[in-house]
CSV table of C-alpha atoms in Angstrom, one decimal:
chain,number,residue,atom,x,y,z
J,127,MET,CA,25.6,-32.5,-22.2
J,128,THR,CA,27.7,-29.9,-24.0
J,129,VAL,CA,26.1,-31.0,-27.3
J,130,VAL,CA,22.6,-30.5,-25.9
J,131,LEU,CA,23.3,-26.9,-24.7
J,132,LYS,CA,24.9,-26.0,-28.0
J,133,ALA,CA,22.0,-27.5,-29.9
J,134,PHE,CA,19.4,-25.6,-27.9
J,135,PRO,CA,20.9,-22.3,-26.7
J,136,SER,CA,17.8,-20.3,-27.4
J,137,LEU,CA,15.7,-22.9,-25.4
J,138,VAL,CA,18.1,-22.6,-22.4
J,139,THR,CA,18.1,-18.8,-22.7
J,140,ALA,CA,14.3,-18.7,-22.8
J,141,PHE,CA,14.0,-21.0,-19.7
J,142,VAL,CA,16.5,-18.8,-17.7
J,143,LEU,CA,14.7,-15.6,-18.7
J,144,THR,CA,11.3,-17.0,-17.8
J,145,SER,CA,12.6,-18.3,-14.5
J,146,LEU,CA,14.1,-14.9,-13.6
J,147,SER,CA,10.9,-13.1,-14.5
J,148,LEU,CA,9.0,-15.1,-11.9
J,149,LEU,CA,11.3,-13.6,-9.2
J,150,ASP,CA,10.2,-10.0,-10.0
J,151,PRO,CA,11.2,-7.9,-6.9
J,152,GLY,CA,8.8,-5.1,-8.1
J,153,LYS,CA,5.7,-7.2,-7.5
J,154,ALA,CA,3.0,-5.2,-5.6
J,155,ASP,CA,2.5,-6.0,-1.9
J,156,THR,CA,-1.2,-6.0,-1.2
J,157,ARG,CA,-3.0,-6.8,2.1
J,158,LYS,CA,-6.2,-6.2,3.9
J,159,VAL,CA,-5.8,-3.6,6.7
J,160,PHE,CA,-7.7,-1.1,8.9
J,161,CYS,CA,-7.7,2.7,8.4
J,162,HIS,CA,-8.5,5.8,10.4
J,163,LEU,CA,-9.2,9.0,8.5
J,164,ASN,CA,-9.0,12.5,9.9
J,165,VAL,CA,-10.0,15.2,7.4
J,166,LYS,CA,-9.3,18.9,8.1
J,167,SER,CA,-12.8,20.0,6.8
J,168,SER,CA,-16.1,21.1,8.1
J,169,VAL,CA,-17.9,18.4,6.0
J,170,ILE,CA,-16.0,15.3,7.1
J,171,LYS,CA,-14.1,15.4,10.4
J,172,GLN,CA,-13.0,11.8,11.0
J,173,THR,CA,-14.0,8.2,11.1
J,174,ASN,CA,-15.1,7.2,14.6
J,175,GLN,CA,-14.1,3.6,14.1
J,176,ALA,CA,-11.4,2.1,12.0
J,177,ALA,CA,-12.7,1.1,8.6
J,178,ARG,CA,-11.7,-1.9,6.5
J,179,CYS,CA,-9.1,-1.0,3.8
J,180,GLN,CA,-6.9,-2.5,1.2
J,181,PHE,CA,-3.3,-1.3,1.2
J,182,SER,CA,-1.0,-1.9,-1.8
J,183,GLN,CA,2.6,-0.8,-2.4
J,184,PHE,CA,4.5,-1.1,-5.6
J,185,GLN,CA,8.0,0.3,-6.1
J,186,GLY,CA,7.5,2.7,-3.2
J,187,ASN,CA,4.1,4.0,-4.4
J,188,ALA,CA,1.4,3.4,-1.9
J,189,TYR,CA,-2.3,3.0,-2.7
J,190,VAL,CA,-5.1,2.7,-0.1
J,191,VAL,CA,-8.8,2.0,-0.7
J,192,MET,CA,-10.9,2.7,2.3
J,193,TYR,CA,-14.4,1.0,2.7
J,194,PRO,CA,-16.3,3.2,5.2
J,195,SER,CA,-19.6,1.6,6.3
J,196,ASN,CA,-21.7,4.6,5.4
J,197,ARG,CA,-20.4,5.6,1.9
J,198,SER,CA,-18.7,4.6,-1.3
J,199,PRO,CA,-15.0,3.5,-1.2
J,200,LEU,CA,-12.4,6.2,-0.9
J,201,GLU,CA,-9.2,5.9,-2.9
J,202,PHE,CA,-5.9,7.5,-1.9
J,203,GLN,CA,-2.6,7.5,-3.9
J,204,PHE,CA,0.7,8.4,-2.4
J,205,PRO,CA,3.4,8.4,-5.2
J,206,SER,CA,6.9,8.0,-3.9
J,207,ALA,CA,8.1,10.9,-6.1
J,208,LYS,CA,5.7,13.3,-4.2
J,209,GLN,CA,6.8,12.2,-0.7
J,210,GLY,CA,8.1,15.2,1.2
J,211,MET,CA,6.4,17.6,-1.2
J,212,THR,CA,2.7,16.9,-1.1
J,213,TYR,CA,2.6,14.4,1.8
J,214,GLU,CA,4.6,13.0,4.7
J,215,ARG,CA,4.9,9.3,5.4
J,216,SER,CA,5.9,7.8,8.7
J,217,ASN,CA,6.3,4.0,9.2
J,218,HIS,CA,5.5,2.5,12.5
J,219,GLU,CA,5.5,-1.0,13.9
J,220,GLY,CA,1.7,-1.1,13.8
J,221,GLY,CA,1.3,0.5,10.4
J,222,ILE,CA,1.9,3.7,8.4
J,223,ARG,CA,0.7,7.3,8.7
J,224,PHE,CA,0.2,9.6,5.7
J,225,ILE,CA,-0.2,13.3,6.4
J,226,THR,CA,-1.3,15.9,3.7
J,227,PRO,CA,-2.3,19.5,4.2
J,228,VAL,CA,-6.0,18.4,4.2
J,229,LEU,CA,-6.0,14.9,5.9
J,230,THR,CA,-4.3,12.3,8.0
J,231,LEU,CA,-4.7,8.7,7.0
J,232,LYS,CA,-3.5,6.0,9.4
J,233,VAL,CA,-3.1,2.4,8.1
J,234,PHE,CA,-3.1,-0.3,10.8
J,235,TRP,CA,-1.9,-3.8,10.1
J,236,GLU,CA,-4.3,-5.1,12.9
J,237,ASP,CA,-7.7,-3.8,14.1
J,238,PRO,CA,-6.8,-1.0,16.5
J,239,GLY,CA,-10.2,-1.1,18.2
J,240,THR,CA,-11.0,2.4,19.6
J,241,SER,CA,-7.4,3.4,19.9
J,242,HIS,CA,-6.2,5.1,16.8
J,243,ARG,CA,-2.6,5.6,18.0
J,244,PHE,CA,0.6,3.8,17.0
């Protein structure tokens, strides 16, 4: 066995490195969710019903794509480096709330029905 490992050290190293790369802890977590949007504007006030969304998170950076029934998809980015500066994030058992100076976006893991509270 020692002879085999000495004869093929680069092969063994390549196998170990390939195996470790498959265990990447930085892989994005993506799931289908529901969202409720409340915009502090005279044009768009809020969604009456929770819309279908896609939530992704990679290395603390959150991305949300909202699919309202009456318009094109809306995309939101919440970089972890900006948390506490341009937005506030609060995690709840039922989802996550993002608050900016112009909007509040709630991400629900399950359909909240008519209740938009955590």
